[in-house]
PDB file of C-alpha atoms in Angstrom:
ATOM      1  CA  MET A   1      26.629  -1.541 -13.311  1.00  0.00           C
ATOM      2  CA  ILE A   2      26.786  -0.775  -9.758  1.00  0.00           C
ATOM      3  CA  ARG A   3      27.800  -3.204  -7.280  1.00  0.00           C
ATOM      4  CA  ILE A   4      27.122  -2.940  -3.342  1.00  0.00           C
ATOM      5  CA  GLY A   5      29.427  -5.781  -1.620  1.00  0.00           C
ATOM      6  CA  PRO A   6      28.272  -9.273  -3.336  1.00  0.00           C
ATOM      7  CA  HIS A   7      24.885  -7.360  -5.410  1.00  0.00           C
ATOM      8  CA  GLN A   8      25.577  -6.310  -8.765  1.00  0.00           C
ATOM      9  CA  LEU A   9      22.319  -3.474  -9.076  1.00  0.00           C
ATOM     10  CA  PRO A  10      20.259  -3.940 -12.427  1.00  0.00           C
ATOM     11  CA  ALA A  11      19.531  -0.167 -12.521  1.00  0.00           C
ATOM     12  CA  ARG A  12      21.690   3.041 -11.600  1.00  0.00           C
ATOM     13  CA  ALA A  13      18.772   4.973 -10.564  1.00  0.00           C
ATOM     14  CA  VAL A  14      17.471   4.079  -6.836  1.00  0.00           C
ATOM     15  CA  LEU A  15      14.994   4.689  -4.526  1.00  0.00           C
ATOM     16  CA  ALA A  16      16.127   6.941  -1.588  1.00  0.00           C
ATOM     17  CA  PRO A  17      13.890   6.062   1.920  1.00  0.00           C
ATOM     18  CA  MET A  18      11.917   8.288   3.236  1.00  0.00           C
ATOM     19  CA  ALA A  19       9.894   8.324   5.905  1.00  0.00           C
ATOM     20  CA  GLY A  20       5.871   7.654   5.802  1.00  0.00           C
ATOM     21  CA  ILE A  21       6.682   6.876   2.141  1.00  0.00           C
ATOM     22  CA  THR A  22       9.054   4.154   0.991  1.00  0.00           C
ATOM     23  CA  ASP A  23       7.134   1.784   2.667  1.00  0.00           C
ATOM     24  CA  LEU A  24       6.616  -1.981   0.845  1.00  0.00           C
ATOM     25  CA  PRO A  25       3.336  -1.197  -1.655  1.00  0.00           C
ATOM     26  CA  PHE A  26       5.521   1.633  -3.118  1.00  0.00           C
ATOM     27  CA  ARG A  27       8.703  -0.126  -2.791  1.00  0.00           C
ATOM     28  CA  ARG A  28       7.243  -2.777  -4.887  1.00  0.00           C
ATOM     29  CA  LEU A  29       6.040  -0.375  -7.425  1.00  0.00           C
ATOM     30  CA  CYS A  30       9.815   1.337  -7.774  1.00  0.00           C
ATOM     31  CA  LEU A  31      10.838  -2.039  -8.355  1.00  0.00           C
ATOM     32  CA  GLU A  32       8.208  -2.733 -10.865  1.00  0.00           C
ATOM     33  CA  PHE A  33       9.317   0.597 -12.704  1.00  0.00           C
ATOM     34  CA  GLY A  34      12.893  -0.334 -12.597  1.00  0.00           C
ATOM     35  CA  ALA A  35      14.601   1.000  -9.512  1.00  0.00           C
ATOM     36  CA  GLY A  36      17.826  -0.226  -9.269  1.00  0.00           C
ATOM     37  CA  LEU A  37      17.817  -0.786  -5.361  1.00  0.00           C
ATOM     38  CA  THR A  38      14.784   0.625  -2.825  1.00  0.00           C
ATOM     39  CA  VAL A  39      15.666   1.629   0.893  1.00  0.00           C
ATOM     40  CA  SER A  40      12.882   1.019   3.512  1.00  0.00           C
ATOM     41  CA  GLU A  41      11.533   3.750   5.997  1.00  0.00           C
ATOM     42  CA  MET A  42      13.980   4.693   8.578  1.00  0.00           C
ATOM     43  CA  LEU A  43      14.508   2.258  11.547  1.00  0.00           C
ATOM     44  CA  ILE A  44      15.417   4.130  15.341  1.00  0.00           C
ATOM     45  CA  SER A  45      18.048   1.851  16.697  1.00  0.00           C
ATOM     46  CA  ASN A  46      16.421   0.898  19.736  1.00  0.00           C
ATOM     47  CA  SER A  47      15.452  -2.532  19.422  1.00  0.00           C
ATOM     48  CA  ASP A  48      13.263  -2.683  22.619  1.00  0.00           C
ATOM     49  CA  LEU A  49      10.560   0.099  20.942  1.00  0.00           C
ATOM     50  CA  TRP A  50      10.396  -2.271  17.569  1.00  0.00           C
ATOM     51  CA  HIS A  51       7.474  -4.033  18.955  1.00  0.00           C
ATOM     52  CA  THR A  52       4.679  -1.509  17.635  1.00  0.00           C
ATOM     53  CA  ARG A  53       3.041  -1.406  14.643  1.00  0.00           C
ATOM     54  CA  LYS A  54       4.577   1.040  13.243  1.00  0.00           C
ATOM     55  CA  SER A  55       8.410  -0.690  13.293  1.00  0.00           C
ATOM     56  CA  HIS A  56       6.252  -4.169  12.554  1.00  0.00           C
ATOM     57  CA  LEU A  57       5.527  -2.565   9.066  1.00  0.00           C
ATOM     58  CA  ARG A  58       8.721  -0.747   8.408  1.00  0.00           C
ATOM     59  CA  LEU A  59      10.362  -4.281   8.481  1.00  0.00           C
ATOM     60  CA  ALA A  60       7.926  -5.782   5.980  1.00  0.00           C
ATOM     61  CA  LYS A  61      10.245  -7.056   3.551  1.00  0.00           C
ATOM     62  CA  ASP A  62       9.430  -8.732   0.133  1.00  0.00           C
ATOM     63  CA  ASP A  63      10.889 -12.046  -0.597  1.00  0.00           C
ATOM     64  CA  ASN A  64      11.656 -11.525  -4.011  1.00  0.00           C
ATOM     65  CA  ALA A  65      13.777  -8.225  -3.869  1.00  0.00           C
ATOM     66  CA  LEU A  66      17.030  -7.267  -2.623  1.00  0.00           C
ATOM     67  CA  ARG A  67      16.445  -5.791   0.974  1.00  0.00           C
ATOM     68  CA  SER A  68      18.139  -3.111   2.333  1.00  0.00           C
ATOM     69  CA  VAL A  69      17.496  -1.591   5.532  1.00  0.00           C
ATOM     70  CA  GLN A  70      18.074   2.033   6.983  1.00  0.00           C
ATOM     71  CA  ILE A  71      18.981   2.568  10.891  1.00  0.00           C
ATOM     72  CA  ALA A  72      19.066   5.701  12.539  1.00  0.00           C
ATOM     73  CA  GLY A  73      20.580   6.523  16.014  1.00  0.00           C
ATOM     74  CA  ALA A  74      23.928   7.781  17.809  1.00  0.00           C
ATOM     75  CA  ASP A  75      24.528   4.945  20.092  1.00  0.00           C
ATOM     76  CA  PRO A  76      27.473   2.403  18.494  1.00  0.00           C
ATOM     77  CA  ALA A  77      26.700  -0.158  20.498  1.00  0.00           C
ATOM     78  CA  MET A  78      22.915   0.027  19.912  1.00  0.00           C
ATOM     79  CA  MET A  79      23.847   0.523  16.225  1.00  0.00           C
ATOM     80  CA  ALA A  80      25.528  -2.656  15.868  1.00  0.00           C
ATOM     81  CA  ASP A  81      22.620  -4.484  17.818  1.00  0.00           C
ATOM     82  CA  ALA A  82      19.775  -3.427  15.704  1.00  0.00           C
ATOM     83  CA  ALA A  83      22.127  -4.071  12.200  1.00  0.00           C
ATOM     84  CA  ALA A  84      22.338  -7.467  13.593  1.00  0.00           C
ATOM     85  CA  ARG A  85      19.037  -8.302  14.314  1.00  0.00           C
ATOM     86  CA  CYS A  86      18.055  -6.659  10.885  1.00  0.00           C
ATOM     87  CA  GLU A  87      20.375  -9.118   9.438  1.00  0.00           C
ATOM     88  CA  ALA A  88      18.926 -12.358  11.202  1.00  0.00           C
ATOM     89  CA  MET A  89      15.271 -11.026   9.777  1.00  0.00           C
ATOM     90  CA  GLY A  90      16.597 -11.225   6.464  1.00  0.00           C
ATOM     91  CA  ALA A  91      18.385  -7.926   5.606  1.00  0.00           C
ATOM     92  CA  ASP A  92      20.687  -7.691   2.484  1.00  0.00           C
ATOM     93  CA  ILE A  93      21.953  -4.580   2.910  1.00  0.00           C
ATOM     94  CA  ILE A  94      22.021  -2.459   6.216  1.00  0.00           C
ATOM     95  CA  ASP A  95      21.997   1.545   5.555  1.00  0.00           C
ATOM     96  CA  ILE A  96      23.102   4.009   8.362  1.00  0.00           C
ATOM     97  CA  ASN A  97      21.146   7.212   8.028  1.00  0.00           C
ATOM     98  CA  MET A  98      23.380  10.512   8.873  1.00  0.00           C
ATOM     99  CA  GLY A  99      21.443  12.847   6.448  1.00  0.00           C
ATOM    100  CA  CYS A 100      18.246  13.479   7.891  1.00  0.00           C
ATOM    101  CA  PRO A 101      17.656  16.621   8.878  1.00  0.00           C
ATOM    102  CA  ALA A 102      14.559  16.302  10.959  1.00  0.00           C
ATOM    103  CA  LYS A 103      14.184  18.243  13.725  1.00  0.00           C
ATOM    104  CA  LYS A 104      13.034  15.401  15.629  1.00  0.00           C
ATOM    105  CA  VAL A 105      16.188  12.862  14.690  1.00  0.00           C
ATOM    106  CA  CYS A 106      19.055  15.604  14.849  1.00  0.00           C
ATOM    107  CA  LYS A 107      17.926  17.057  18.532  1.00  0.00           C
ATOM    108  CA  ARG A 108      18.984  13.248  19.490  1.00  0.00           C
ATOM    109  CA  ALA A 109      22.665  13.535  17.741  1.00  0.00           C
ATOM    110  CA  ALA A 110      21.204  11.492  15.289  1.00  0.00           C
ATOM    111  CA  GLY A 111      21.161  11.595  11.301  1.00  0.00           C
ATOM    112  CA  SER A 112      22.708  14.677   9.811  1.00  0.00           C
ATOM    113  CA  ALA A 113      23.476  15.877  13.401  1.00  0.00           C
ATOM    114  CA  LEU A 114      26.144  13.315  13.520  1.00  0.00           C
ATOM    115  CA  LEU A 115      28.084  15.220  10.828  1.00  0.00           C
ATOM    116  CA  ARG A 116      29.356  17.395  13.687  1.00  0.00           C
ATOM    117  CA  GLU A 117      31.241  14.775  15.005  1.00  0.00           C
ATOM    118  CA  PRO A 118      33.809  12.490  12.996  1.00  0.00           C
ATOM    119  CA  GLU A 119      34.806  10.242  15.839  1.00  0.00           C
ATOM    120  CA  LEU A 120      31.431   9.429  17.463  1.00  0.00           C
ATOM    121  CA  VAL A 121      30.336   8.551  12.976  1.00  0.00           C
ATOM    122  CA  ALA A 122      33.805   6.539  12.782  1.00  0.00           C
ATOM    123  CA  GLU A 123      33.029   4.467  15.992  1.00  0.00           C
ATOM    124  CA  ILE A 124      29.537   3.888  14.873  1.00  0.00           C
ATOM    125  CA  LEU A 125      30.408   2.715  11.036  1.00  0.00           C
ATOM    126  CA  GLN A 126      33.215   0.915  12.868  1.00  0.00           C
ATOM    127  CA  GLN A 127      30.778  -1.053  15.098  1.00  0.00           C
ATOM    128  CA  VAL A 128      28.023  -1.593  12.931  1.00  0.00           C
ATOM    129  CA  VAL A 129      30.347  -2.712   9.949  1.00  0.00           C
ATOM    130  CA  ALA A 130      31.702  -5.406  12.433  1.00  0.00           C
ATOM    131  CA  ALA A 131      28.487  -6.714  13.861  1.00  0.00           C
ATOM    132  CA  VAL A 132      26.960  -7.786  10.600  1.00  0.00           C
ATOM    133  CA  SER A 133      27.856 -10.360   7.308  1.00  0.00           C
ATOM    134  CA  VAL A 134      26.293  -7.975   4.841  1.00  0.00           C
ATOM    135  CA  PRO A 135      27.159  -4.773   3.172  1.00  0.00           C
ATOM    136  CA  VAL A 136      26.969  -1.370   4.920  1.00  0.00           C
ATOM    137  CA  THR A 137      25.900   1.388   2.810  1.00  0.00           C
ATOM    138  CA  LEU A 138      25.835   5.386   4.531  1.00  0.00           C
ATOM    139  CA  LYS A 139      23.829   8.229   3.424  1.00  0.00           C
ATOM    140  CA  ILE A 140      25.117  11.693   4.129  1.00  0.00           C
ATOM    141  CA  ARG A 141      24.205  15.253   3.402  1.00  0.00           C
ATOM    142  CA  THR A 142      27.325  17.559   2.661  1.00  0.00           C
ATOM    143  CA  GLY A 143      27.578  18.761   5.863  1.00  0.00           C
ATOM    144  CA  TRP A 144      25.931  19.926   8.820  1.00  0.00           C
ATOM    145  CA  SER A 145      26.007  23.916   7.251  1.00  0.00           C
ATOM    146  CA  PRO A 146      27.643  25.833   4.827  1.00  0.00           C
ATOM    147  CA  GLU A 147      30.403  26.853   7.208  1.00  0.00           C
ATOM    148  CA  GLN A 148      30.615  23.005   8.458  1.00  0.00           C
ATOM    149  CA  ARG A 149      31.002  21.438   5.326  1.00  0.00           C
ATOM    150  CA  ASN A 150      32.804  18.350   5.683  1.00  0.00           C
ATOM    151  CA  GLY A 151      31.218  15.669   3.580  1.00  0.00           C
ATOM    152  CA  ARG A 152      34.607  14.936   1.920  1.00  0.00           C
ATOM    153  CA  ASP A 153      36.176  13.984   5.198  1.00  0.00           C
ATOM    154  CA  ILE A 154      33.436  11.875   6.082  1.00  0.00           C
ATOM    155  CA  ALA A 155      33.275  10.182   3.094  1.00  0.00           C
ATOM    156  CA  ARG A 156      36.841   9.212   3.245  1.00  0.00           C
ATOM    157  CA  LEU A 157      36.284   8.601   7.121  1.00  0.00           C
ATOM    158  CA  ALA A 158      33.307   6.259   5.538  1.00  0.00           C
ATOM    159  CA  GLU A 159      35.503   3.998   3.515  1.00  0.00           C
ATOM    160  CA  ASP A 160      37.964   3.667   5.762  1.00  0.00           C
ATOM    161  CA  CYS A 161      35.517   2.064   7.956  1.00  0.00           C
ATOM    162  CA  GLY A 162      34.238  -0.636   5.402  1.00  0.00           C
ATOM    163  CA  ILE A 163      31.199   1.277   4.334  1.00  0.00           C
ATOM    164  CA  ALA A 164      30.402  -0.422   1.273  1.00  0.00           C
ATOM    165  CA  SER A 165      28.782   2.655  -0.878  1.00  0.00           C
ATOM    166  CA  LEU A 166      27.590   6.425  -0.223  1.00  0.00           C
ATOM    167  CA  ALA A 167      24.470   8.054  -0.686  1.00  0.00           C
ATOM    168  CA  VAL A 168      24.933  12.350  -0.685  1.00  0.00           C
ATOM    169  CA  HIS A 169      22.275  14.562  -0.723  1.00  0.00           C
ATOM    170  CA  GLY A 170      23.636  17.568  -1.894  1.00  0.00           C
ATOM    171  CA  ARG A 171      22.640  20.161   0.508  1.00  0.00           C
ATOM    172  CA  THR A 172      24.178  20.444   4.462  1.00  0.00           C
ATOM    173  CA  ARG A 173      21.498  20.162   7.191  1.00  0.00           C
ATOM    174  CA  ALA A 174      21.123  23.575   7.918  1.00  0.00           C
ATOM    175  CA  CYS A 175      19.401  23.923   4.480  1.00  0.00           C
ATOM    176  CA  ARG A 176      17.241  21.007   4.837  1.00  0.00           C
ATOM    177  CA  PHE A 177      15.667  21.155   1.338  1.00  0.00           C
ATOM    178  CA  ASN A 178      16.117  24.904   0.462  1.00  0.00           C
ATOM    179  CA  GLY A 179      18.211  26.343  -2.100  1.00  0.00           C
ATOM    180  CA  GLU A 180      19.980  24.246  -5.223  1.00  0.00           C
ATOM    181  CA  ALA A 181      21.818  20.877  -4.870  1.00  0.00           C
ATOM    182  CA  GLU A 182      25.445  20.813  -4.202  1.00  0.00           C
ATOM    183  CA  TYR A 183      26.547  18.776  -7.279  1.00  0.00           C
ATOM    184  CA  ASP A 184      29.826  20.348  -7.047  1.00  0.00           C
ATOM    185  CA  THR A 185      30.729  19.177  -3.784  1.00  0.00           C
ATOM    186  CA  ILE A 186      29.326  16.130  -4.903  1.00  0.00           C
ATOM    187  CA  ALA A 187      31.773  15.644  -7.591  1.00  0.00           C
ATOM    188  CA  GLU A 188      34.542  16.149  -4.890  1.00  0.00           C
ATOM    189  CA  ILE A 189      33.287  13.790  -2.415  1.00  0.00           C
ATOM    190  CA  LYS A 190      32.545  11.200  -5.570  1.00  0.00           C
ATOM    191  CA  HIS A 191      36.392  12.154  -6.596  1.00  0.00           C
ATOM    192  CA  SER A 192      37.890  11.727  -2.745  1.00  0.00           C
ATOM    193  CA  VAL A 193      36.654   8.067  -2.255  1.00  0.00           C
ATOM    194  CA  SER A 194      36.471   4.258  -4.869  1.00  0.00           C
ATOM    195  CA  ILE A 195      32.928   3.302  -3.505  1.00  0.00           C
ATOM    196  CA  PRO A 196      30.336   3.761  -5.559  1.00  0.00           C
ATOM    197  CA  VAL A 197      28.457   6.846  -4.916  1.00  0.00           C
ATOM    198  CA  PHE A 198      24.872   8.112  -5.567  1.00  0.00           C
ATOM    199  CA  ALA A 199      23.789  11.830  -6.030  1.00  0.00           C
ATOM    200  CA  ASN A 200      20.907  12.622  -4.177  1.00  0.00           C
ATOM    201  CA  GLY A 201      18.673  15.948  -4.664  1.00  0.00           C
ATOM    202  CA  ASP A 202      16.431  17.741  -7.190  1.00  0.00           C
ATOM    203  CA  ILE A 203      16.351  14.896  -9.814  1.00  0.00           C
ATOM    204  CA  ASP A 204      13.353  14.920 -11.082  1.00  0.00           C
ATOM    205  CA  ASN A 205      13.370  13.752 -14.446  1.00  0.00           C
ATOM    206  CA  ALA A 206      15.182  11.522 -17.098  1.00  0.00           C
ATOM    207  CA  ASP A 207      17.449  14.785 -18.116  1.00  0.00           C
ATOM    208  CA  LYS A 208      17.796  16.048 -14.780  1.00  0.00           C
ATOM    209  CA  ALA A 209      19.367  12.496 -14.057  1.00  0.00           C
ATOM    210  CA  VAL A 210      22.210  12.314 -16.804  1.00  0.00           C
ATOM    211  CA  ALA A 211      22.729  16.357 -16.598  1.00  0.00           C
ATOM    212  CA  VAL A 212      24.000  15.283 -12.547  1.00  0.00           C
ATOM    213  CA  LEU A 213      25.639  11.772 -13.118  1.00  0.00           C
ATOM    214  CA  ALA A 214      27.765  14.006 -15.969  1.00  0.00           C
ATOM    215  CA  LYS A 215      28.346  16.886 -13.173  1.00  0.00           C
ATOM    216  CA  THR A 216      29.220  14.530 -10.600  1.00  0.00           C
ATOM    217  CA  GLY A 217      30.683  11.696 -11.668  1.00  0.00           C
ATOM    218  CA  ALA A 218      28.383   9.645  -9.266  1.00  0.00           C
ATOM    219  CA  ASP A 219      28.216   6.008 -10.057  1.00  0.00           C
ATOM    220  CA  GLY A 220      24.141   6.573  -9.428  1.00  0.00           C
ATOM    221  CA  VAL A 221      21.410   8.626  -8.658  1.00  0.00           C
ATOM    222  CA  MET A 222      18.985   8.421  -5.793  1.00  0.00           C
ATOM    223  CA  ILE A 223      15.566   9.750  -6.226  1.00  0.00           C
ATOM    224  CA  GLY A 224      13.247  10.638  -3.525  1.00  0.00           C
ATOM    225  CA  ARG A 225      10.792  13.625  -3.852  1.00  0.00           C
ATOM    226  CA  GLY A 226      10.709  13.126  -7.655  1.00  0.00           C
ATOM    227  CA  ALA A 227       9.530   9.325  -7.269  1.00  0.00           C
ATOM    228  CA  GLN A 228       6.439  10.387  -5.591  1.00  0.00           C
ATOM    229  CA  GLY A 229       3.369  10.166  -7.401  1.00  0.00           C
ATOM    230  CA  ARG A 230       5.388   9.260 -10.567  1.00  0.00           C
ATOM    231  CA  PRO A 231       7.488   6.144 -10.133  1.00  0.00           C
ATOM    232  CA  TRP A 232       7.501   5.101 -13.652  1.00  0.00           C
ATOM    233  CA  LEU A 233      10.580   8.088 -13.317  1.00  0.00           C
ATOM    234  CA  PHE A 234      12.722   5.311 -13.076  1.00  0.00           C
ATOM    235  CA  ARG A 235      11.838   3.524 -16.501  1.00  0.00           C
ATOM    236  CA  GLU A 236      12.181   7.139 -18.082  1.00  0.00           C
ATOM    237  CA  ILE A 237      15.767   7.258 -16.486  1.00  0.00           C
ATOM    238  CA  ASN A 238      16.758   3.910 -17.259  1.00  0.00           C
ATOM    239  CA  ALA A 239      15.669   4.357 -20.904  1.00  0.00           C
ATOM    240  CA  ARG A 240      17.544   7.858 -20.996  1.00  0.00           C
ATOM    241  CA  LEU A 241      20.731   5.983 -19.235  1.00  0.00           C
ATOM    242  CA  ALA A 242      20.795   3.161 -22.138  1.00  0.00           C
ATOM    243  CA  GLY A 243      20.278   6.299 -25.102  1.00  0.00           C
ATOM    244  CA  THR A 244      16.531   4.782 -25.797  1.00  0.00           C
ATOM    245  CA  THR A 245      13.499   6.491 -25.057  1.00  0.00           C
ATOM    246  CA  CYS A 246      10.292   5.195 -23.671  1.00  0.00           C
ATOM    247  CA  ALA A 247       6.541   6.317 -24.194  1.00  0.00           C
ATOM    248  CA  ALA A 248       5.721   8.731 -21.899  1.00  0.00           C
ATOM    249  CA  VAL A 249       3.430   7.774 -19.062  1.00  0.00           C
ATOM    250  CA  THR A 250      -0.441   7.518 -20.567  1.00  0.00           C
ATOM    251  CA  ALA A 251      -3.613   8.725 -18.915  1.00  0.00           C
ATOM    252  CA  GLN A 252      -4.758   5.358 -18.934  1.00  0.00           C
ATOM    253  CA  GLU A 253      -1.565   3.840 -17.083  1.00  0.00           C
ATOM    254  CA  ARG A 254      -1.960   6.273 -14.654  1.00  0.00           C
ATOM    255  CA  ARG A 255      -4.818   5.412 -13.881  1.00  0.00           C
ATOM    256  CA  ASP A 256      -3.920   1.495 -13.268  1.00  0.00           C
ATOM    257  CA  VAL A 257      -1.044   2.597 -11.463  1.00  0.00           C
ATOM    258  CA  MET A 258      -2.730   4.871  -9.222  1.00  0.00           C
ATOM    259  CA  MET A 259      -5.696   2.188  -8.392  1.00  0.00           C
ATOM    260  CA  ALA A 260      -3.312  -0.522  -8.105  1.00  0.00           C
ATOM    261  CA  HIS A 261      -1.098   1.380  -5.216  1.00  0.00           C
ATOM    262  CA  LEU A 262      -3.963   2.656  -3.626  1.00  0.00           C
ATOM    263  CA  SER A 263      -5.364  -0.930  -2.933  1.00  0.00           C
ATOM    264  CA  ALA A 264      -2.115  -2.134  -1.896  1.00  0.00           C
ATOM    265  CA  LEU A 265      -2.009   0.314   0.497  1.00  0.00           C
ATOM    266  CA  HIS A 266      -5.513  -0.761   2.010  1.00  0.00           C
ATOM    267  CA  ARG A 267      -4.109  -4.046   2.027  1.00  0.00           C
ATOM    268  CA  PHE A 268      -1.012  -3.289   3.236  1.00  0.00           C
ATOM    269  CA  TYR A 269      -2.257  -0.852   6.260  1.00  0.00           C
ATOM    270  CA  GLY A 270      -5.993  -1.964   7.065  1.00  0.00           C
ATOM    271  CA  GLU A 271      -8.901  -0.052   5.085  1.00  0.00           C
ATOM    272  CA  LEU A 272      -8.403   2.892   8.223  1.00  0.00           C
ATOM    273  CA  GLN A 273      -5.105   3.691   8.056  1.00  0.00           C
ATOM    274  CA  GLY A 274      -4.914   2.390   4.707  1.00  0.00           C
ATOM    275  CA  LEU A 275      -7.295   5.678   3.463  1.00  0.00           C
ATOM    276  CA  ARG A 276      -5.932   8.156   5.081  1.00  0.00           C
ATOM    277  CA  ILE A 277      -1.716   7.036   3.040  1.00  0.00           C
ATOM    278  CA  ALA A 278      -3.598   7.389  -0.052  1.00  0.00           C
ATOM    279  CA  ARG A 279      -4.989  10.389   0.068  1.00  0.00           C
ATOM    280  CA  LYS A 280      -1.380  11.753  -0.103  1.00  0.00           C
ATOM    281  CA  HIS A 281      -0.748   9.443  -2.634  1.00  0.00           C
ATOM    282  CA  CYS A 282      -3.487  10.713  -5.182  1.00  0.00           C
ATOM    283  CA  ALA A 283      -2.288  13.953  -4.465  1.00  0.00           C
ATOM    284  CA  TRP A 284       1.230  13.296  -5.888  1.00  0.00           C
ATOM    285  CA  TYR A 285      -0.451  11.540  -8.524  1.00  0.00           C
ATOM    286  CA  LEU A 286      -2.438  14.310  -9.600  1.00  0.00           C
ATOM    287  CA  GLN A 287      -0.456  17.179  -8.884  1.00  0.00           C
ATOM    288  CA  ASP A 288       0.748  17.881 -11.977  1.00  0.00           C
ATOM    289  CA  ILE A 289      -2.631  17.885 -13.732  1.00  0.00           C
ATOM    290  CA  THR A 290      -5.366  19.064 -11.268  1.00  0.00           C
ATOM    291  CA  ASN A 291      -6.523  21.629  -8.967  1.00  0.00           C
ATOM    292  CA  GLY A 292      -7.692  21.157  -5.479  1.00  0.00           C
ATOM    293  CA  ASP A 293     -11.456  20.387  -6.141  1.00  0.00           C
ATOM    294  CA  PHE A 294     -11.411  16.484  -6.869  1.00  0.00           C
ATOM    295  CA  ARG A 295      -8.310  16.512  -3.875  1.00  0.00           C
ATOM    296  CA  ALA A 296     -10.569  17.993  -1.325  1.00  0.00           C
ATOM    297  CA  GLN A 297     -13.797  15.501  -2.297  1.00  0.00           C
ATOM    298  CA  PHE A 298     -11.000  12.478  -2.385  1.00  0.00           C
ATOM    299  CA  ASN A 299      -9.735  13.147   1.248  1.00  0.00           C
ATOM    300  CA  ARG A 300     -13.683  13.130   2.712  1.00  0.00           C
ATOM    301  CA  LEU A 301     -13.939   9.484   1.246  1.00  0.00           C
ATOM    302  CA  GLU A 302     -14.362   6.914   4.727  1.00  0.00           C
ATOM    303  CA  ASP A 303     -14.511   4.226   2.121  1.00  0.00           C
ATOM    304  CA  ALA A 304     -11.788   1.637   0.175  1.00  0.00           C
ATOM    305  CA  THR A 305     -14.177   1.434  -2.276  1.00  0.00           C
ATOM    306  CA  ALA A 306     -15.467   4.378  -2.692  1.00  0.00           C
ATOM    307  CA  GLN A 307     -11.985   6.414  -2.956  1.00  0.00           C
ATOM    308  CA  LEU A 308     -11.226   3.461  -5.860  1.00  0.00           C
ATOM    309  CA  ASP A 309     -14.632   4.403  -7.657  1.00  0.00           C
ATOM    310  CA  ALA A 310     -13.164   8.051  -7.316  1.00  0.00           C
ATOM    311  CA  VAL A 311      -9.950   7.869  -9.232  1.00  0.00           C
ATOM    312  CA  HIS A 312     -11.898   5.448 -11.423  1.00  0.00           C
ATOM    313  CA  GLY A 313     -14.684   8.530 -12.119  1.00  0.00           C
ATOM    314  CA  PHE A 314     -12.211  11.032 -12.208  1.00  0.00           C
ATOM    315  CA  PHE A 315     -10.326   9.541 -15.291  1.00  0.00           C
ATOM    316  CA  GLU A 316     -13.531   8.643 -17.042  1.00  0.00           C
ATOM    317  CA  GLN A 317     -14.902  12.462 -16.476  1.00  0.00           C
ATOM    318  CA  HIS A 318     -11.579  14.021 -17.708  1.00  0.00           C
ATOM    319  CA  GLY A 319      -9.685  11.554 -19.961  1.00  0.00           C
ATOM    320  CA  ASP A 320      -9.232  13.612 -22.764  1.00  0.00           C
ATOM    321  CA  ASN A 321      -7.187  16.667 -20.927  1.00  0.00           C
ATOM    322  CA  LEU A 322      -5.527  13.954 -19.159  1.00  0.00           C
ATOM    323  CA  GLN A 323      -3.917  12.672 -21.671  1.00  0.00           C
ATOM    324  CA  ASP A 324      -2.465  15.853 -22.953  1.00  0.00           C
ATOM    325  CA  ALA A 325      -0.860  16.597 -19.532  1.00  0.00           C
ATOM    326  CA  ALA A 326       0.565  13.335 -19.154  1.00  0.00           C
ATOM    327  CA  ALA A 327       2.271  13.794 -22.588  1.00  0.00           C
TER     328      ALA A 327
END
């Protein structure tokens, strides 16, 4: 099993932090399906801005789960202060984002933009590690661009600075989410350090997870987009790694998970915001088994009960066909 500081993870597949997606309801759901760890949505390091409702929701915690909070920024002192504040609010692990390719993050010289400045990376990591007593982890890409692929150097630097584990998305910042993930590069990074390494990128089924672990030698896999609308992917990966199989998700289970998730979103965000967020999750849950007609109808609904009734009705009407698709 993988250890991050004093924490032993119960499984080798963990949930990637994703802004606008890995909120508390989704993290809880992935944990129920066997995720070894979940990481919160990214928080900006300027704690003066944490008074907003958005930040409060991102800081929401589950007292029954290991809590990893991700922070992002480019000022070492501010990052250290943010880490200390997160620890004081109950974070068990501090995760540093140096992998986000979003322009609004990179233009502040944060996220994956930091990979161009190893000296600044070292200063941030050293100050954050010194500021907290909990483990600090790091998420990176393989480099800024194919011409500046320095992930191995950053990984070694991170280990020297006291980082407890590393997650590597197998693309450079310039590649964003295009092309195939560079598992060879992740393998080079893994073999250059002794801390746990999670391979991330394009892992959307259990067989792929096993293949990526074999290819990279990574300790675990980090699942991002592959879990959207498919939280049961963690159950499938865990079974495959254990040398067993698990029953495929049924249409009834998919319906029940959807409805429980949508209800949790309505409660967590309030009905108005919950309705909007539920729309994208509904689309992900049904992406492989329906066309856009139901999605368009669902997106026009303005009432939480109406959303739940629509999902229930959809499965009642199409249950037999959905059963075949789910299998």
